[in-house]
Amino acid sequence: QAPADAPAFIPSPVGEDMIHAFAGDPLSEIMRLVLCEGPRGEGKSSLAIIAHLVLADTLIRAGLAARLPYITAICRDTWTNLERTTLRTFMELRAMGLPIRVENGGREAVIEQDGLETNRFFLFGLDRPADADRLQGFTCGCLWIEEAAPAADFSGGVAPEALGIGATSVRQPGVPPRILLTQNPADDDHWTVHLEET
């Protein structure tokens, strides 16, 4: 039961399903891939951040707090688009009372609760295909690709190489490995549609 003065995040029924799909049964699988698709402004990024909090809380409740922080690499087509939307979502949630600290010029976001760092997000703008190489050697619990599919005149989408390279970074010891894709509805021939079918 949350205290009466705690900030409340009440997802839609579909949003709640997405959170459970991301955070549910966290210790029973080798890898879980979650695709959250919907129109712009529907709260996909907020849901993703809350899902990360729920997963960290699940680890705490299982007596595994020593494995935190849960580390996430967030990839998007450009650094500018990360600043315009994803980083802004972190700021909006902070204004609602979520204990978020932004560091390293906006390249990292940290959530700390009761003196425990539960989540740390690293933001990667993939302005050029070669930028995906920066994920090599990186270690995280989750690879989160934001707007993998292009959005009309707003985002160019993310190349599939980011998934291929980034998935090898999902190797943080002792935490549930996740790949998360949040995006606008994709065209039938987009690589995320083929991935989902596979």
PDB file of C-alpha atoms in Angstrom:
ATOM      1  CA  GLN A   1       0.000   0.000   0.000  1.00  0.00           C
ATOM      2  CA  ALA A   2       1.525   3.285  -1.087  1.00  0.00           C
ATOM      3  CA  PRO A   3       1.508   6.164   1.407  1.00  0.00           C
ATOM      4  CA  ALA A   4      -1.275   8.683   0.854  1.00  0.00           C
ATOM      5  CA  ASP A   5       1.129  11.401  -0.307  1.00  0.00           C
ATOM      6  CA  ALA A   6       2.995   9.192  -2.796  1.00  0.00           C
ATOM      7  CA  PRO A   7       2.751  10.073  -6.472  1.00  0.00           C
ATOM      8  CA  ALA A   8       0.261   7.815  -8.216  1.00  0.00           C
ATOM      9  CA  PHE A   9       0.702   6.357 -11.673  1.00  0.00           C
ATOM     10  CA  ILE A  10      -2.465   4.620 -12.808  1.00  0.00           C
ATOM     11  CA  PRO A  11      -1.981   2.911 -16.167  1.00  0.00           C
ATOM     12  CA  SER A  12      -4.705   1.927 -18.570  1.00  0.00           C
ATOM     13  CA  PRO A  13      -5.604  -1.786 -18.633  1.00  0.00           C
ATOM     14  CA  VAL A  14      -3.399  -2.220 -21.722  1.00  0.00           C
ATOM     15  CA  GLY A  15      -0.617  -0.303 -19.995  1.00  0.00           C
ATOM     16  CA  GLU A  16      -0.920  -2.523 -16.964  1.00  0.00           C
ATOM     17  CA  ASP A  17      -0.579  -5.566 -19.229  1.00  0.00           C
ATOM     18  CA  MET A  18       2.576  -4.051 -20.722  1.00  0.00           C
ATOM     19  CA  ILE A  19       4.079  -3.457 -17.278  1.00  0.00           C
ATOM     20  CA  HIS A  20       3.334  -7.049 -16.232  1.00  0.00           C
ATOM     21  CA  ALA A  21       4.720  -8.364 -19.519  1.00  0.00           C
ATOM     22  CA  PHE A  22       7.969  -6.515 -18.824  1.00  0.00           C
ATOM     23  CA  ALA A  23       8.306  -7.139 -15.081  1.00  0.00           C
ATOM     24  CA  GLY A  24       6.375 -10.375 -14.507  1.00  0.00           C
ATOM     25  CA  ASP A  25       8.089 -13.646 -13.593  1.00  0.00           C
ATOM     26  CA  PRO A  26      11.473 -11.922 -13.750  1.00  0.00           C
ATOM     27  CA  LEU A  27      13.667 -14.803 -12.595  1.00  0.00           C
ATOM     28  CA  SER A  28      12.184 -17.627 -14.641  1.00  0.00           C
ATOM     29  CA  GLU A  29      13.366 -16.819 -18.158  1.00  0.00           C
ATOM     30  CA  ILE A  30      16.586 -16.517 -20.078  1.00  0.00           C
ATOM     31  CA  MET A  31      15.339 -13.499 -22.070  1.00  0.00           C
ATOM     32  CA  ARG A  32      12.067 -11.697 -22.636  1.00  0.00           C
ATOM     33  CA  LEU A  33      11.304  -9.341 -25.530  1.00  0.00           C
ATOM     34  CA  VAL A  34       8.413  -6.912 -25.077  1.00  0.00           C
ATOM     35  CA  LEU A  35       6.956  -4.790 -27.876  1.00  0.00           C
ATOM     36  CA  CYS A  36       4.768  -1.829 -26.870  1.00  0.00           C
ATOM     37  CA  GLU A  37       3.147  -0.182 -29.869  1.00  0.00           C
ATOM     38  CA  GLY A  38       0.761   2.758 -29.984  1.00  0.00           C
ATOM     39  CA  PRO A  39       0.198   6.278 -31.325  1.00  0.00           C
ATOM     40  CA  ARG A  40       2.314   9.252 -30.276  1.00  0.00           C
ATOM     41  CA  GLY A  41       1.404  10.733 -26.925  1.00  0.00           C
ATOM     42  CA  GLU A  42      -0.196   7.583 -25.514  1.00  0.00           C
ATOM     43  CA  GLY A  43       2.390   7.235 -22.719  1.00  0.00           C
ATOM     44  CA  LYS A  44       4.586   4.394 -23.981  1.00  0.00           C
ATOM     45  CA  SER A  45       7.769   5.917 -22.562  1.00  0.00           C
ATOM     46  CA  SER A  46       6.162   6.591 -19.163  1.00  0.00           C
ATOM     47  CA  LEU A  47       4.923   3.006 -19.072  1.00  0.00           C
ATOM     48  CA  ALA A  48       8.403   1.749 -19.870  1.00  0.00           C
ATOM     49  CA  ILE A  49       9.980   3.737 -17.042  1.00  0.00           C
ATOM     50  CA  ILE A  50       7.348   2.562 -14.553  1.00  0.00           C
ATOM     51  CA  ALA A  51       7.829  -1.034 -15.755  1.00  0.00           C
ATOM     52  CA  HIS A  52      11.526  -0.730 -14.910  1.00  0.00           C
ATOM     53  CA  LEU A  53      10.609   0.464 -11.418  1.00  0.00           C
ATOM     54  CA  VAL A  54       8.246  -2.475 -10.948  1.00  0.00           C
ATOM     55  CA  LEU A  55      10.949  -4.917 -12.026  1.00  0.00           C
ATOM     56  CA  ALA A  56      13.441  -3.387  -9.582  1.00  0.00           C
ATOM     57  CA  ASP A  57      10.808  -3.562  -6.832  1.00  0.00           C
ATOM     58  CA  THR A  58      10.249  -7.231  -7.648  1.00  0.00           C
ATOM     59  CA  LEU A  59      13.953  -7.891  -7.122  1.00  0.00           C
ATOM     60  CA  ILE A  60      13.878  -6.025  -3.815  1.00  0.00           C
ATOM     61  CA  ARG A  61      10.881  -8.054  -2.642  1.00  0.00           C
ATOM     62  CA  ALA A  62      12.725 -11.238  -3.610  1.00  0.00           C
ATOM     63  CA  GLY A  63      15.628 -10.228  -1.350  1.00  0.00           C
ATOM     64  CA  LEU A  64      17.879  -9.418  -4.312  1.00  0.00           C
ATOM     65  CA  ALA A  65      18.403  -5.682  -3.768  1.00  0.00           C
ATOM     66  CA  ALA A  66      22.183  -6.198  -3.871  1.00  0.00           C
ATOM     67  CA  ARG A  67      21.874  -6.868  -7.613  1.00  0.00           C
ATOM     68  CA  LEU A  68      20.585  -3.355  -8.255  1.00  0.00           C
ATOM     69  CA  PRO A  69      20.751  -0.898  -9.900  1.00  0.00           C
ATOM     70  CA  TYR A  70      18.988  -2.386 -12.878  1.00  0.00           C
ATOM     71  CA  ILE A  71      20.866  -0.936 -15.848  1.00  0.00           C
ATOM     72  CA  THR A  72      19.107  -0.010 -19.090  1.00  0.00           C
ATOM     73  CA  ALA A  73      20.508   1.201 -22.401  1.00  0.00           C
ATOM     74  CA  ILE A  74      17.980   3.438 -24.191  1.00  0.00           C
ATOM     75  CA  CYS A  75      18.618   3.755 -27.932  1.00  0.00           C
ATOM     76  CA  ARG A  76      16.892   6.118 -30.318  1.00  0.00           C
ATOM     77  CA  ASP A  77      17.507   7.321 -33.867  1.00  0.00           C
ATOM     78  CA  THR A  78      19.109  10.627 -32.794  1.00  0.00           C
ATOM     79  CA  TRP A  79      20.327  12.298 -29.642  1.00  0.00           C
ATOM     80  CA  THR A  80      18.086  15.277 -30.483  1.00  0.00           C
ATOM     81  CA  ASN A  81      14.976  13.079 -30.435  1.00  0.00           C
ATOM     82  CA  LEU A  82      16.064  11.551 -27.119  1.00  0.00           C
ATOM     83  CA  GLU A  83      16.299  15.069 -25.676  1.00  0.00           C
ATOM     84  CA  ARG A  84      12.971  16.181 -27.157  1.00  0.00           C
ATOM     85  CA  THR A  85      10.887  13.248 -25.987  1.00  0.00           C
ATOM     86  CA  THR A  86      12.467  10.506 -23.866  1.00  0.00           C
ATOM     87  CA  LEU A  87      14.468  12.765 -21.573  1.00  0.00           C
ATOM     88  CA  ARG A  88      11.444  15.047 -21.294  1.00  0.00           C
ATOM     89  CA  THR A  89       9.391  12.050 -20.112  1.00  0.00           C
ATOM     90  CA  PHE A  90      11.886  11.510 -17.291  1.00  0.00           C
ATOM     91  CA  MET A  91      11.519  15.184 -16.348  1.00  0.00           C
ATOM     92  CA  GLU A  92       7.721  14.986 -16.405  1.00  0.00           C
ATOM     93  CA  LEU A  93       7.763  11.965 -14.099  1.00  0.00           C
ATOM     94  CA  ARG A  94      10.209  13.772 -11.810  1.00  0.00           C
ATOM     95  CA  ALA A  95       7.782  16.702 -11.637  1.00  0.00           C
ATOM     96  CA  MET A  96       5.116  14.198 -10.552  1.00  0.00           C
ATOM     97  CA  GLY A  97       7.330  13.141  -7.639  1.00  0.00           C
ATOM     98  CA  LEU A  98       9.396  10.250  -8.994  1.00  0.00           C
ATOM     99  CA  PRO A  99      12.911  10.499  -7.488  1.00  0.00           C
ATOM    100  CA  ILE A 100      14.825  10.896 -10.777  1.00  0.00           C
ATOM    101  CA  ARG A 101      18.237  12.503 -11.059  1.00  0.00           C
ATOM    102  CA  VAL A 102      19.676  13.381 -14.481  1.00  0.00           C
ATOM    103  CA  GLU A 103      23.457  13.208 -14.830  1.00  0.00           C
ATOM    104  CA  ASN A 104      26.233  13.467 -17.396  1.00  0.00           C
ATOM    105  CA  GLY A 105      24.575  16.185 -19.472  1.00  0.00           C
ATOM    106  CA  GLY A 106      21.338  14.230 -19.800  1.00  0.00           C
ATOM    107  CA  ARG A 107      23.068  11.033 -20.917  1.00  0.00           C
ATOM    108  CA  GLU A 108      22.119   9.197 -17.729  1.00  0.00           C
ATOM    109  CA  ALA A 109      18.988   9.112 -15.575  1.00  0.00           C
ATOM    110  CA  VAL A 110      19.091   7.620 -12.104  1.00  0.00           C
ATOM    111  CA  ILE A 111      16.233   6.573  -9.847  1.00  0.00           C
ATOM    112  CA  GLU A 112      17.049   6.342  -6.169  1.00  0.00           C
ATOM    113  CA  GLN A 113      14.547   5.331  -3.518  1.00  0.00           C
ATOM    114  CA  ASP A 114      15.162   5.239   0.232  1.00  0.00           C
ATOM    115  CA  GLY A 115      18.899   5.567  -0.301  1.00  0.00           C
ATOM    116  CA  LEU A 116      19.026   2.679  -2.804  1.00  0.00           C
ATOM    117  CA  GLU A 117      19.804   3.267  -6.464  1.00  0.00           C
ATOM    118  CA  THR A 118      17.230   1.018  -8.105  1.00  0.00           C
ATOM    119  CA  ASN A 119      17.555   1.984 -11.765  1.00  0.00           C
ATOM    120  CA  ARG A 120      20.133   3.628 -13.997  1.00  0.00           C
ATOM    121  CA  PHE A 121      19.366   4.499 -17.618  1.00  0.00           C
ATOM    122  CA  PHE A 122      22.041   5.300 -20.211  1.00  0.00           C
ATOM    123  CA  LEU A 123      20.822   7.197 -23.298  1.00  0.00           C
ATOM    124  CA  PHE A 124      22.353   6.466 -26.704  1.00  0.00           C
ATOM    125  CA  GLY A 125      21.529   8.592 -29.741  1.00  0.00           C
ATOM    126  CA  LEU A 126      22.205   6.621 -32.916  1.00  0.00           C
ATOM    127  CA  ASP A 127      22.709   9.542 -35.272  1.00  0.00           C
ATOM    128  CA  ARG A 128      24.866   7.404 -37.570  1.00  0.00           C
ATOM    129  CA  PRO A 129      24.819   3.631 -38.098  1.00  0.00           C
ATOM    130  CA  ALA A 130      28.312   3.447 -36.591  1.00  0.00           C
ATOM    131  CA  ASP A 131      26.953   4.867 -33.313  1.00  0.00           C
ATOM    132  CA  ALA A 132      25.477   1.455 -32.530  1.00  0.00           C
ATOM    133  CA  ASP A 133      29.050   0.261 -32.059  1.00  0.00           C
ATOM    134  CA  ARG A 134      29.131   2.249 -28.804  1.00  0.00           C
ATOM    135  CA  LEU A 135      26.961  -0.507 -27.341  1.00  0.00           C
ATOM    136  CA  GLN A 136      29.754  -3.021 -27.794  1.00  0.00           C
ATOM    137  CA  GLY A 137      31.328  -3.743 -24.451  1.00  0.00           C
ATOM    138  CA  PHE A 138      28.406  -2.148 -22.590  1.00  0.00           C
ATOM    139  CA  THR A 139      26.636  -4.276 -19.972  1.00  0.00           C
ATOM    140  CA  CYS A 140      22.978  -3.833 -19.079  1.00  0.00           C
ATOM    141  CA  GLY A 141      19.905  -5.684 -17.888  1.00  0.00           C
ATOM    142  CA  CYS A 142      17.675  -4.192 -20.575  1.00  0.00           C
ATOM    143  CA  LEU A 143      18.067  -2.874 -24.098  1.00  0.00           C
ATOM    144  CA  TRP A 144      15.253  -0.380 -24.695  1.00  0.00           C
ATOM    145  CA  ILE A 145      14.841   0.802 -28.294  1.00  0.00           C
ATOM    146  CA  GLU A 146      12.651   3.897 -28.459  1.00  0.00           C
ATOM    147  CA  GLU A 147      10.648   4.535 -31.637  1.00  0.00           C
ATOM    148  CA  ALA A 148      12.192   1.638 -33.498  1.00  0.00           C
ATOM    149  CA  ALA A 149       9.713   2.246 -36.331  1.00  0.00           C
ATOM    150  CA  PRO A 150       9.683   5.625 -38.095  1.00  0.00           C
ATOM    151  CA  ALA A 151       7.152   8.233 -36.991  1.00  0.00           C
ATOM    152  CA  ALA A 152       5.795  10.522 -39.715  1.00  0.00           C
ATOM    153  CA  ASP A 153       8.257  13.396 -40.230  1.00  0.00           C
ATOM    154  CA  PHE A 154       9.421  13.122 -36.610  1.00  0.00           C
ATOM    155  CA  SER A 155      11.635  10.078 -36.256  1.00  0.00           C
ATOM    156  CA  GLY A 156      13.570   8.063 -38.782  1.00  0.00           C
ATOM    157  CA  GLY A 157      13.381   4.854 -36.801  1.00  0.00           C
ATOM    158  CA  VAL A 158      16.238   2.696 -35.583  1.00  0.00           C
ATOM    159  CA  ALA A 159      18.236   0.328 -37.767  1.00  0.00           C
ATOM    160  CA  PRO A 160      17.990  -3.385 -36.931  1.00  0.00           C
ATOM    161  CA  GLU A 161      21.752  -3.438 -36.304  1.00  0.00           C
ATOM    162  CA  ALA A 162      21.080  -1.635 -33.019  1.00  0.00           C
ATOM    163  CA  LEU A 163      19.092  -4.652 -31.865  1.00  0.00           C
ATOM    164  CA  GLY A 164      21.718  -7.080 -33.111  1.00  0.00           C
ATOM    165  CA  ILE A 165      24.591  -5.304 -31.375  1.00  0.00           C
ATOM    166  CA  GLY A 166      22.614  -4.130 -28.359  1.00  0.00           C
ATOM    167  CA  ALA A 167      21.246  -7.573 -27.534  1.00  0.00           C
ATOM    168  CA  THR A 168      24.803  -8.754 -26.864  1.00  0.00           C
ATOM    169  CA  SER A 169      25.029  -6.097 -24.127  1.00  0.00           C
ATOM    170  CA  VAL A 170      22.090  -7.571 -22.193  1.00  0.00           C
ATOM    171  CA  ARG A 171      24.209  -9.500 -19.733  1.00  0.00           C
ATOM    172  CA  GLN A 172      24.031  -7.750 -16.358  1.00  0.00           C
ATOM    173  CA  PRO A 173      24.637 -10.502 -13.789  1.00  0.00           C
ATOM    174  CA  GLY A 174      21.772 -11.672 -11.610  1.00  0.00           C
ATOM    175  CA  VAL A 175      18.961  -9.590 -13.115  1.00  0.00           C
ATOM    176  CA  PRO A 176      16.187 -10.530 -15.557  1.00  0.00           C
ATOM    177  CA  PRO A 177      17.349  -9.810 -19.116  1.00  0.00           C
ATOM    178  CA  ARG A 178      14.925  -7.801 -21.206  1.00  0.00           C
ATOM    179  CA  ILE A 179      14.665  -6.243 -24.645  1.00  0.00           C
ATOM    180  CA  LEU A 180      11.983  -3.569 -24.901  1.00  0.00           C
ATOM    181  CA  LEU A 181      10.731  -1.937 -28.090  1.00  0.00           C
ATOM    182  CA  THR A 182       8.419   1.072 -27.826  1.00  0.00           C
ATOM    183  CA  GLN A 183       7.171   2.493 -31.088  1.00  0.00           C
ATOM    184  CA  ASN A 184       4.436   3.911 -33.237  1.00  0.00           C
ATOM    185  CA  PRO A 185       2.534   1.389 -35.374  1.00  0.00           C
ATOM    186  CA  ALA A 186       4.963   0.042 -37.944  1.00  0.00           C
ATOM    187  CA  ASP A 187       4.513  -0.564 -41.657  1.00  0.00           C
ATOM    188  CA  ASP A 188       4.037  -4.206 -42.609  1.00  0.00           C
ATOM    189  CA  ASP A 189       7.542  -4.472 -44.056  1.00  0.00           C
ATOM    190  CA  HIS A 190       9.372  -2.938 -41.081  1.00  0.00           C
ATOM    191  CA  TRP A 191      11.965  -5.108 -39.341  1.00  0.00           C
ATOM    192  CA  THR A 192      10.086  -5.007 -36.017  1.00  0.00           C
ATOM    193  CA  VAL A 193       7.047  -6.611 -37.662  1.00  0.00           C
ATOM    194  CA  HIS A 194       9.216  -9.434 -38.979  1.00  0.00           C
ATOM    195  CA  LEU A 195      10.797  -9.755 -35.542  1.00  0.00           C
ATOM    196  CA  GLU A 196       7.378 -10.041 -33.897  1.00  0.00           C
ATOM    197  CA  GLU A 197       6.255 -12.650 -36.423  1.00  0.00           C
ATOM    198  CA  THR A 198       9.424 -14.651 -35.834  1.00  0.00           C
TER     199      THR A 198
END
